[in-house]
Coordinates of C-alpha atoms and ligand atoms in Angstrom, one line a residue:
Chain G
M245 CA 107.6 185.6 49.8
D246 CA 109.3 185.5 46.3
T247 CA 112.1 183.4 45.4
A248 CA 114.8 186.1 45.5
E249 CA 113.7 187.1 49.0
R250 CA 114.0 183.5 50.1
E251 CA 117.1 183.1 48.4
K252 CA 118.3 186.0 50.3
Q253 CA 117.5 184.9 53.7
F254 CA 118.7 181.4 52.6
Q255 CA 122.1 183.0 52.3
E256 CA 122.0 185.1 55.4
K257 CA 121.2 181.9 57.2
I258 CA 124.3 180.1 55.6
D259 CA 126.3 183.1 56.4
S260 CA 125.7 183.2 59.9
G261 CA 126.9 179.8 60.1
L262 CA 123.6 177.8 60.8
K263 CA 122.6 174.5 59.3
V264 CA 120.1 173.8 57.0
E265 CA 118.0 171.0 57.7
A266 CA 116.0 168.6 55.3
K267 CA 112.5 170.0 55.5
E268 CA 113.4 173.5 55.1
W269 CA 113.1 175.6 52.2
M270 CA 116.4 175.5 49.7
P271 CA 117.2 176.8 46.3
E272 CA 116.6 174.1 43.7
N273 CA 120.5 174.4 42.7
Y274 CA 121.7 173.7 46.5
R275 CA 119.5 170.9 46.6
K276 CA 120.7 169.4 43.3
Q277 CA 124.4 170.2 43.9
L278 CA 124.1 168.3 47.2
M279 CA 122.2 165.4 45.8
R280 CA 124.9 164.9 43.4
M281 CA 127.6 165.3 45.8
I282 CA 126.2 163.1 48.6
S283 CA 125.2 160.4 46.0
Q284 CA 128.5 160.4 44.5
H285 CA 130.1 160.0 47.7
A286 CA 127.7 157.0 48.7
H287 CA 128.8 155.6 45.4
S288 CA 132.4 156.0 46.3
E289 CA 132.1 154.1 49.2
I290 CA 130.3 151.1 47.7
V291 CA 132.6 151.0 44.6
G292 CA 135.5 151.5 47.1
M293 CA 134.8 148.3 48.8
L294 CA 135.9 146.2 45.5
P295 CA 139.6 147.2 45.3
E296 CA 139.8 146.3 48.9
G297 CA 137.5 143.1 48.9
N298 CA 139.8 141.8 46.2
W299 CA 142.4 141.0 48.9
I300 CA 140.3 139.8 51.6
T301 CA 140.5 136.2 50.8
R302 CA 144.5 136.8 50.5
A303 CA 145.3 138.6 53.4
P304 CA 148.6 137.4 54.9
S305 CA 147.7 137.0 58.3
L306 CA 144.4 136.2 60.0
R307 CA 144.6 139.4 62.2
R308 CA 144.9 141.3 58.8
K309 CA 142.0 139.5 57.3
A310 CA 139.7 140.5 60.0
V311 CA 140.6 144.2 60.0
L312 CA 140.3 144.2 56.2
L313 CA 136.7 142.6 56.4
A314 CA 136.1 145.1 59.0
K315 CA 137.2 148.0 57.1
V316 CA 135.2 147.0 54.0
Q317 CA 132.2 146.5 56.0
D318 CA 132.4 149.9 57.6
E319 CA 132.5 151.3 53.9
A320 CA 129.3 149.6 53.2
G321 CA 127.9 151.1 56.3
H322 CA 129.2 154.6 55.1
G323 CA 127.4 154.0 51.8
L324 CA 124.3 153.2 53.6
Y325 CA 124.5 156.1 55.8
L326 CA 125.1 158.3 53.0
Y327 CA 122.2 157.2 50.7
S328 CA 120.1 158.0 53.8
A329 CA 121.5 161.5 53.9
A330 CA 121.1 161.6 50.1
E331 CA 117.3 160.7 50.5
T332 CA 116.3 163.7 52.8
L333 CA 116.7 165.5 49.9
G334 CA 114.0 163.8 48.2
I335 CA 115.8 160.9 45.9
D336 CA 115.6 157.2 46.8
R337 CA 118.4 154.7 46.8
K338 CA 116.7 152.6 43.9
T339 CA 117.1 156.0 41.7
M340 CA 120.6 156.7 43.0
I341 CA 121.9 152.9 42.3
D342 CA 120.4 153.0 38.9
Q343 CA 122.2 156.1 38.1
L344 CA 125.3 154.6 39.1
L345 CA 124.8 151.3 37.2
S346 CA 123.8 153.2 34.0
G347 CA 127.1 155.2 34.3
K348 CA 125.2 158.7 34.9
A349 CA 126.5 159.0 38.4
K350 CA 130.0 159.2 39.1
Y351 CA 132.1 157.8 42.0
S352 CA 135.5 158.7 43.0
S353 CA 138.0 157.6 40.4
I354 CA 140.6 156.3 42.5
F355 CA 138.8 153.1 42.8
N356 CA 139.5 152.8 39.1
Y357 CA 143.1 151.6 39.9
P358 CA 143.7 147.9 40.5
T359 CA 144.9 146.6 43.5
I360 CA 148.0 144.5 42.3
S361 CA 149.6 143.6 45.7
W362 CA 149.4 143.2 49.4
A363 CA 150.7 146.6 50.2
D364 CA 147.8 148.4 48.3
M365 CA 145.8 147.6 51.3
G366 CA 148.0 149.7 53.2
A367 CA 148.3 152.4 50.6
I368 CA 144.7 152.7 50.4
G369 CA 144.1 153.1 53.9
W370 CA 146.9 155.5 54.5
L371 CA 146.7 157.7 51.4
V372 CA 143.0 157.3 50.1
D373 CA 141.4 157.0 53.3
G374 CA 144.0 159.8 54.4
A375 CA 142.7 162.2 51.4
A376 CA 139.2 161.2 52.4
I377 CA 139.7 162.5 55.8
V378 CA 140.9 165.7 55.1
N379 CA 138.5 166.4 52.6
Q380 CA 135.8 164.8 54.9
T381 CA 136.8 167.0 57.9
M382 CA 136.4 170.0 55.6
L383 CA 132.7 168.9 54.6
A384 CA 131.8 168.1 58.0
R385 CA 131.9 172.0 58.7
G386 CA 129.5 172.4 55.7
S387 CA 126.0 174.0 55.6
Y388 CA 123.8 171.0 55.0
G389 CA 123.0 169.2 58.5
P390 CA 122.4 165.6 57.6
Y391 CA 125.6 165.5 55.5
S392 CA 127.5 167.5 57.9
R393 CA 126.7 165.1 60.6
A394 CA 127.3 161.9 58.5
M395 CA 130.7 163.2 57.8
V396 CA 131.4 163.6 61.5
R397 CA 130.2 160.1 62.0
I398 CA 132.3 158.6 59.2
C399 CA 135.4 160.6 59.8
K400 CA 135.9 158.8 63.0
E401 CA 135.8 155.4 61.1
E402 CA 138.0 156.7 58.4
S403 CA 140.4 157.6 61.1
F404 CA 140.9 154.0 62.0
H405 CA 141.2 152.9 58.4
N406 CA 143.8 155.5 57.9
R407 CA 145.8 154.3 60.9
Q408 CA 145.6 150.6 60.0
G409 CA 146.4 151.3 56.5
Y410 CA 149.8 153.3 57.6
E411 CA 150.3 150.4 60.1
I412 CA 150.3 148.1 57.1
I413 CA 152.6 150.2 55.0
Y414 CA 154.9 150.9 57.9
Q415 CA 155.3 147.3 59.0
L416 CA 156.3 146.5 55.0
A417 CA 158.7 149.2 54.8
K418 CA 160.4 147.9 58.4
G419 CA 160.3 144.4 57.0
T420 CA 162.4 142.5 54.6
P421 CA 163.8 143.9 51.5
E422 CA 161.1 142.5 49.4
Q423 CA 158.2 143.6 51.7
K424 CA 159.9 147.3 51.5
E425 CA 159.9 147.3 47.9
M426 CA 156.2 146.3 47.8
A427 CA 155.7 149.5 50.2
Q428 CA 157.5 151.7 47.7
D429 CA 155.6 150.3 44.7
A430 CA 152.6 150.8 46.2
L431 CA 153.4 154.4 47.2
N432 CA 154.5 155.0 43.5
R433 CA 151.4 153.9 42.0
W434 CA 149.0 155.3 44.7
W435 CA 150.6 158.9 45.5
W436 CA 149.5 160.7 42.2
P437 CA 146.0 159.2 42.2
S438 CA 145.4 160.2 45.7
I439 CA 146.5 163.5 45.2
Q440 CA 144.3 163.9 42.3
M441 CA 141.4 162.4 44.0
L442 CA 140.8 165.8 46.0
G443 CA 139.3 167.2 42.8
P444 CA 140.6 169.4 39.9
S445 CA 142.9 172.5 41.0
D446 CA 141.1 175.7 41.8
A447 CA 141.8 177.4 38.6
Q448 CA 139.9 174.7 36.6
S449 CA 137.1 173.8 39.1
K450 CA 133.6 174.7 37.5
N451 CA 131.7 174.2 40.8
S452 CA 133.7 176.1 43.3
D453 CA 132.0 179.4 43.4
E454 CA 128.5 178.5 44.2
T455 CA 129.2 175.4 46.6
M456 CA 131.7 178.0 48.5
R457 CA 129.1 180.6 48.8
W458 CA 126.4 178.3 49.9
R459 CA 129.1 176.5 52.2
I460 CA 128.7 173.2 50.5
K461 CA 132.3 173.4 50.7
V462 CA 134.3 175.5 53.1
E463 CA 137.5 175.2 51.4
S464 CA 138.8 174.7 48.0
N465 CA 140.4 171.7 46.5
D466 CA 143.8 173.1 46.5
T467 CA 143.8 174.4 50.1
V468 CA 142.6 170.7 51.0
R469 CA 145.0 169.0 48.7
Q470 CA 147.7 170.8 50.4
R471 CA 146.8 169.8 54.0
F472 CA 146.7 166.3 53.0
I473 CA 150.4 166.7 51.3
D474 CA 151.7 168.3 54.5
R475 CA 150.6 165.9 56.8
T476 CA 151.4 162.7 54.4
V477 CA 155.1 163.7 53.4
P478 CA 156.4 163.4 57.0
Q479 CA 154.6 160.0 57.3
A480 CA 156.4 158.6 54.3
E481 CA 159.8 159.9 55.4
A482 CA 159.0 158.1 59.0
A483 CA 158.6 155.0 57.2
G484 CA 161.6 155.5 55.0
L485 CA 159.7 155.5 52.1
T486 CA 160.3 157.9 49.1
I487 CA 157.2 160.3 47.5
P488 CA 157.5 159.6 43.8
D489 CA 158.1 163.3 42.9
P490 CA 161.7 164.6 41.9
D491 CA 160.3 168.2 42.4
L492 CA 158.9 167.8 46.2
K493 CA 160.5 170.5 48.3
Y494 CA 159.6 172.0 51.6
N495 CA 159.2 176.0 51.5
E496 CA 160.7 177.5 54.7
E497 CA 158.4 180.5 54.3
T498 CA 155.2 179.2 53.9
E499 CA 155.9 176.1 55.9
H500 CA 154.4 173.6 53.2
W501 CA 155.5 171.0 51.0
E502 CA 155.5 171.9 47.3
I503 CA 154.7 169.1 44.8
G504 CA 155.7 169.1 41.4
E505 CA 153.1 169.5 38.5
I506 CA 150.0 167.2 38.7
E507 CA 149.3 165.3 35.3
W508 CA 145.6 166.3 34.8
T509 CA 145.3 164.4 31.5
E510 CA 145.6 161.2 33.6
F511 CA 142.9 162.2 35.9
Y512 CA 140.5 163.2 33.0
R513 CA 141.3 160.0 31.4
V514 CA 140.1 158.0 34.3
I515 CA 137.2 160.2 35.0
K516 CA 136.0 159.9 31.5
G517 CA 136.0 156.0 32.0
H518 CA 139.1 155.0 30.7
G519 CA 141.2 154.1 33.7
P520 CA 142.4 150.6 34.4
C521 CA 139.4 149.2 36.2
N522 CA 136.4 151.5 35.2
R523 CA 134.8 148.8 33.3
K524 CA 135.4 145.9 35.9
R525 CA 134.2 148.2 38.9
L526 CA 130.8 149.0 37.2
K527 CA 130.3 145.3 36.0
A528 CA 130.9 144.1 39.5
R529 CA 128.0 146.5 40.5
Q530 CA 125.8 145.5 37.4
D531 CA 126.5 141.8 38.3
A532 CA 125.5 141.9 42.0
E533 CA 122.4 143.9 40.9
R534 CA 121.4 141.6 38.3
E535 CA 122.2 138.3 40.1
G536 CA 120.4 139.9 43.3
Q537 CA 117.1 140.5 41.3
W538 CA 115.6 137.4 42.2
V539 CA 116.5 137.5 45.9
R540 CA 114.9 141.0 46.0
E541 CA 111.8 139.6 44.3
A542 CA 111.4 136.6 46.6
A543 CA 112.0 139.0 49.6
A544 CA 109.1 141.1 48.5
A545 CA 106.8 138.0 47.5
Y546 CA 107.5 136.4 50.8
A547 CA 106.7 139.8 52.7
G548 CA 103.4 139.9 50.7
K549 CA 102.5 136.5 51.5
Q550 CA 103.1 137.3 55.2
R551 CA 100.9 140.1 55.0
A552 CA 98.0 138.1 53.3
R553 CA 98.6 135.4 56.1
A554 CA 98.2 138.2 58.7
V555 CA 95.0 139.6 57.1
K556 CA 93.4 136.1 56.9
A557 CA 94.2 135.5 60.5
A558 CA 93.1 138.7 61.9
Chain M
M252 CA 145.7 109.5 72.2
N253 CA 145.9 111.5 75.5
K254 CA 143.9 114.3 76.4
E255 CA 145.9 117.1 75.5
E256 CA 146.4 115.4 71.9
A257 CA 142.7 115.0 71.6
L258 CA 141.7 118.5 72.6
Q259 CA 144.3 120.0 70.4
A260 CA 142.9 118.0 67.5
Y261 CA 139.4 119.2 68.7
L262 CA 140.3 123.0 68.8
I263 CA 141.8 122.7 65.4
R264 CA 138.5 120.9 64.1
L265 CA 136.5 123.7 65.3
G266 CA 139.2 126.5 64.2
D267 CA 139.2 124.8 60.8
N268 CA 135.4 125.3 60.5
A269 CA 135.3 129.0 61.4
L270 CA 138.3 129.7 59.3
I271 CA 137.2 128.0 55.9
L272 CA 133.5 129.2 56.2
G273 CA 134.8 132.8 57.2
Q274 CA 137.2 132.6 54.1
R275 CA 134.3 131.7 52.1
L276 CA 131.8 134.1 53.2
G277 CA 134.7 136.7 52.5
E278 CA 134.4 136.2 48.9
W279 CA 130.9 137.7 48.8
C280 CA 132.3 141.1 50.5
G281 CA 131.2 143.7 48.4
H282 CA 129.1 141.3 45.9
A283 CA 125.7 140.8 47.6
H284 CA 122.4 141.8 46.1
Q285 CA 122.0 144.7 48.5
L286 CA 124.0 146.7 50.9
E287 CA 122.5 145.3 54.0
S288 CA 122.9 141.7 53.1
D289 CA 126.7 142.5 52.1
I290 CA 127.1 143.8 55.9
A291 CA 125.5 140.9 57.2
L292 CA 127.3 138.4 55.2
T293 CA 130.6 140.1 56.2
N294 CA 129.3 140.0 60.0
V295 CA 129.3 136.4 60.1
A296 CA 132.6 136.2 57.9
L297 CA 134.2 138.2 60.8
D298 CA 132.7 136.5 63.6
N299 CA 133.9 133.3 62.2
V300 CA 137.4 134.4 61.4
G301 CA 137.7 135.7 64.8
Q302 CA 136.5 132.5 66.5
S303 CA 139.2 130.8 64.2
R304 CA 142.0 133.0 65.5
N305 CA 141.1 132.2 69.2
L306 CA 140.7 128.4 68.6
L307 CA 143.8 128.0 66.6
T308 CA 145.8 130.2 69.2
E309 CA 144.6 127.8 72.1
A310 CA 145.6 124.7 69.8
G311 CA 149.0 126.2 69.5
R312 CA 149.4 126.8 73.2
I313 CA 148.3 123.3 73.9
E314 CA 150.5 121.7 71.4
D315 CA 153.6 123.9 72.9
K316 CA 155.7 123.7 69.8
G317 CA 155.4 127.5 69.2
R318 CA 152.7 127.5 66.2
T319 CA 150.7 130.6 66.2
E320 CA 147.2 130.9 64.3
D321 CA 149.0 131.9 61.5
D322 CA 151.2 129.0 61.2
F323 CA 148.2 126.7 61.3
A324 CA 146.2 128.8 58.9
F325 CA 148.8 129.5 56.1
F326 CA 151.5 126.5 56.8
R327 CA 149.6 123.7 56.9
K328 CA 148.7 121.2 53.7
E329 CA 145.2 120.3 52.6
Q330 CA 145.1 116.9 54.1
E331 CA 146.1 118.5 57.5
F332 CA 143.0 120.6 57.6
R333 CA 139.8 119.4 59.7
N334 CA 137.0 121.4 58.6
N335 CA 133.9 119.7 57.5
L336 CA 133.3 119.1 54.0
L337 CA 130.1 121.6 54.2
V338 CA 132.1 124.5 54.7
E339 CA 134.3 124.4 51.9
Q340 CA 131.6 124.2 49.3
E341 CA 131.2 126.7 46.8
N342 CA 129.3 129.9 47.4
G343 CA 127.4 129.4 44.3
N344 CA 124.5 131.8 44.2
F345 CA 122.8 133.2 47.1
A346 CA 120.6 130.2 48.1
Q347 CA 123.5 128.1 48.3
T348 CA 125.6 130.1 50.5
I349 CA 122.3 130.9 52.9
T350 CA 121.6 127.0 52.7
R351 CA 125.3 126.1 53.6
Q352 CA 125.4 128.8 56.4
Y353 CA 122.0 127.7 57.8
L354 CA 122.7 123.9 57.8
F355 CA 126.0 124.8 59.6
D356 CA 124.9 127.4 62.1
V357 CA 122.3 125.2 63.6
F358 CA 125.0 122.6 64.1
Q359 CA 127.3 125.4 65.5
F360 CA 124.6 126.8 67.6
H361 CA 124.1 123.4 69.5
L362 CA 127.5 122.3 69.6
Y363 CA 128.6 125.4 71.3
K364 CA 125.8 125.8 73.8
A365 CA 126.9 122.3 74.7
L366 CA 130.2 123.6 75.0
T367 CA 129.6 126.3 77.7
E368 CA 129.4 123.3 80.1
S369 CA 132.7 121.9 79.1
K370 CA 135.2 121.0 82.0
D371 CA 137.8 122.5 79.7
E372 CA 137.8 126.3 81.0
F373 CA 139.0 127.9 77.6
L374 CA 136.4 125.7 75.5
A375 CA 133.6 126.8 78.1
G376 CA 134.6 130.4 78.0
F377 CA 135.1 130.5 74.1
A378 CA 131.5 129.0 73.7
E379 CA 129.9 131.3 76.1
K380 CA 131.3 134.1 73.9
S381 CA 130.7 132.8 70.7
L382 CA 127.4 131.8 71.2
K383 CA 125.9 135.5 70.9
E384 CA 127.5 135.5 67.5
V385 CA 125.9 132.2 66.3
T386 CA 122.7 132.8 67.9
Y387 CA 122.4 135.8 65.3
H388 CA 123.8 133.8 62.4
R389 CA 121.1 131.0 62.7
K390 CA 118.6 133.6 63.1
L391 CA 119.6 135.4 59.9
S392 CA 120.1 132.3 57.7
G393 CA 116.9 130.6 59.2
D394 CA 115.1 133.6 58.1
W395 CA 116.6 133.7 54.7
M396 CA 115.7 129.9 54.2
V397 CA 111.9 130.6 54.8
R398 CA 112.0 133.9 52.9
L399 CA 113.7 132.4 49.9
G400 CA 112.0 128.8 49.9
D401 CA 108.5 130.2 50.5
G402 CA 109.3 133.4 48.1
T403 CA 108.8 132.9 44.4
D404 CA 108.7 129.9 42.1
E405 CA 112.2 131.0 41.1
S406 CA 113.6 131.2 44.4
H407 CA 112.0 128.1 45.5
A408 CA 113.8 126.2 42.9
K409 CA 117.1 127.8 43.5
M410 CA 116.6 126.9 47.3
Q411 CA 115.7 123.5 46.5
E412 CA 118.6 123.0 44.3
A413 CA 120.9 124.2 46.7
L414 CA 119.5 121.9 49.7
D415 CA 120.1 119.0 47.3
I416 CA 123.7 120.0 46.8
M417 CA 124.3 120.9 50.4
W418 CA 122.4 118.3 52.4
P419 CA 125.0 115.4 51.6
F420 CA 127.6 117.0 53.4
T421 CA 125.6 117.1 56.7
G422 CA 126.1 113.5 57.7
E423 CA 129.9 113.9 58.8
L424 CA 129.3 116.9 61.0
F425 CA 128.2 114.2 63.4
E426 CA 130.8 111.6 62.6
M427 CA 132.9 110.9 65.9
T428 CA 136.4 109.6 66.1
E429 CA 138.7 108.8 68.9
I430 CA 139.2 112.2 69.8
D431 CA 135.5 112.7 70.5
E432 CA 135.8 109.5 72.7
V433 CA 138.5 110.5 74.9
L434 CA 137.2 114.3 75.4
I435 CA 133.7 112.8 75.8
A436 CA 134.9 110.7 78.8
E437 CA 136.6 113.8 80.3
G438 CA 133.5 115.9 80.0
I439 CA 135.1 118.4 77.9
V440 CA 133.0 118.0 74.5
P441 CA 129.2 116.6 74.3
S442 CA 128.4 113.5 72.0
L443 CA 127.8 114.6 68.5
K444 CA 125.0 112.2 68.8
D445 CA 123.1 114.5 71.2
I446 CA 123.9 117.5 68.6
E447 CA 122.4 115.8 65.9
E448 CA 119.3 115.2 68.0
K449 CA 118.8 118.8 68.4
W450 CA 120.0 119.7 64.8
R451 CA 117.7 117.5 62.9
P452 CA 114.1 118.3 64.2
E453 CA 115.0 122.1 64.3
V454 CA 116.5 122.3 60.5
E455 CA 113.4 119.7 59.3
A456 CA 110.9 122.1 60.8
V457 CA 112.8 125.3 59.0
I458 CA 113.0 123.2 55.8
D459 CA 109.4 122.6 56.1
E460 CA 108.3 126.1 56.8
A461 CA 110.4 126.9 53.7
T462 CA 108.1 124.6 51.6
L463 CA 111.4 122.6 50.8
A464 CA 112.1 118.9 50.9
I465 CA 115.0 117.2 52.1
P466 CA 116.5 115.2 49.2
D467 CA 116.7 111.4 49.2
T468 CA 120.4 110.3 49.1
M469 CA 119.5 106.9 49.4
G470 CA 121.4 106.6 52.6
Y471 CA 124.6 107.6 51.0
M472 CA 126.2 110.7 52.5
A473 CA 129.7 112.3 51.7
R474 CA 132.4 111.9 54.1
G475 CA 136.2 112.4 54.5
S476 CA 137.3 115.3 56.4
R477 CA 137.7 113.4 59.7
D478 CA 140.9 111.9 57.8
G479 CA 141.8 115.3 55.9
H480 CA 139.9 113.9 52.7
H481 CA 138.4 117.0 51.3
T482 CA 136.4 117.6 48.0
E483 CA 138.1 119.5 45.5
Y484 CA 137.4 122.8 46.5
L485 CA 139.8 122.9 49.4
G486 CA 142.8 122.8 47.5
Y487 CA 141.7 126.1 45.5
I488 CA 140.7 127.7 48.9
L489 CA 144.1 127.2 50.3
A490 CA 146.1 128.0 47.1
E491 CA 144.4 131.5 47.3
M492 CA 144.7 132.1 51.1
Q493 CA 148.2 130.7 51.6
A494 CA 149.9 131.9 48.6
L495 CA 151.3 135.4 49.9
P496 CA 152.7 134.1 53.4
R497 CA 154.2 131.0 51.7
S498 CA 155.8 133.0 49.1
M499 CA 157.7 135.0 51.8
P500 CA 158.2 132.7 54.9
D501 CA 160.2 134.8 56.7
A502 CA 158.2 138.0 56.3
K503 CA 156.2 139.4 59.3
W504 CA 152.8 141.0 58.2
Ligands
FE2_78 FE1 134.8 158.2 52.1
FE2_79 FE1 134.3 155.2 53.9
FE2_80 FE1 137.5 154.2 54.9

């Protein structure tokens, strides 16, 4: 069978709604696109541990400390799980991590913003995990089996994170005037990055055509973004907070919330490495890798000795 | 000192150990040498924070002055903390963290095991429930002790240095006060002498297997936590941990 025929059959399979599994034939570009997407997602989980890890030692109650620890731990678990999903496509974790550390691979640019107040723990859970859920619920319907199943599993935990984050924000918003101010300030800083986190608008997005045809994504960035906006605006209202967008209005006809213009220059500035924390985040990962070198070497050396001892004993 | 006072103080001692160790381990989150270890250390942190919440809540209940777990954690001064000096020591590198952890895990394991037979219903139940967690911690840190001690020359040197740093803080784990006397007489807690007798041979065997050596401290060991005299580290730990709630004492979180 020639490649054209294979690609045709592949497309038919996808169109009929079947999932593609790891061992099956797939076009090289399908594999590449998925590898990029899944590893990027895995990196985001790992780098995403840093802004929240920043508040573990300073959480204002023991309950919040425990919940935050558990959340950041979940994100590490998501990272692990996603690296494994990417490995099914024939790339190993070491290579992916090297790509992250060298700056070759991207991660979600939202994590390049600093967490400068406790309310940011609320805003991240509510908005960032919230945006992630909307996106990942869509990705769960995608065509690649291992990724789609990973998304189903991960989304369940993201829902927890989202609820806990909103609970933090809600409690602050209903707390003392100073606390309410913290909540509003966090919303002001995290709203637009969360909106942007769902990717360039459809008009500018370069990957969309092929990824949609292969059902790597089943909906466009703007569709997903609209769903996130529609579910989040009423939540802000319920907490008594104001979305930082003077042009925000409800369209009675379409039954959607319409937002003002997105400042894409800011988005690209951060993506290109010039956000407030890009260097700090990458350095934290590089440091962990470097300082962990002797540990990994020791573990390997010890395993080697153990094997040698077993051989000798046998 | 009556039984209630002694019990409350004992719960604070256990609760502070779990809290400060959990706090220290929390510093690692996101920075460990591989994801698996990050998850494992966070697990241990989480277990300890969880234990401290139970213990401090019960301390407040016995005291009966309306103090909550958070009042104890965030609104006490440095010298009111009763955690052992060992748990407040710096994370340092992974070798130091693991060594501190191991020396404490074995202690906590044997102490909790003995406490499952406490005549105090809360302590017995608490110990029973927490023993599973601590059994896992002890296995995790013990495995790393051996792996790193008997790994490469570099890891061996780092582990020996870590043991030299942490060892002098192990003596006061077993120091007893009037609190212990009162509670031992009531059958509520074990003698720490008995715990030491279980701790020492186990720790020595693992240190030996790890090809490490116990440092000669010429008989001198650090002490002070029973009187609230800590190392210089605790002040910084608390400054970081307590800053936010103290800056807004009327706020609920
Ligand atoms: Fe995610
Ligand atoms: Fe996640
Ligand atoms: Fe999450």
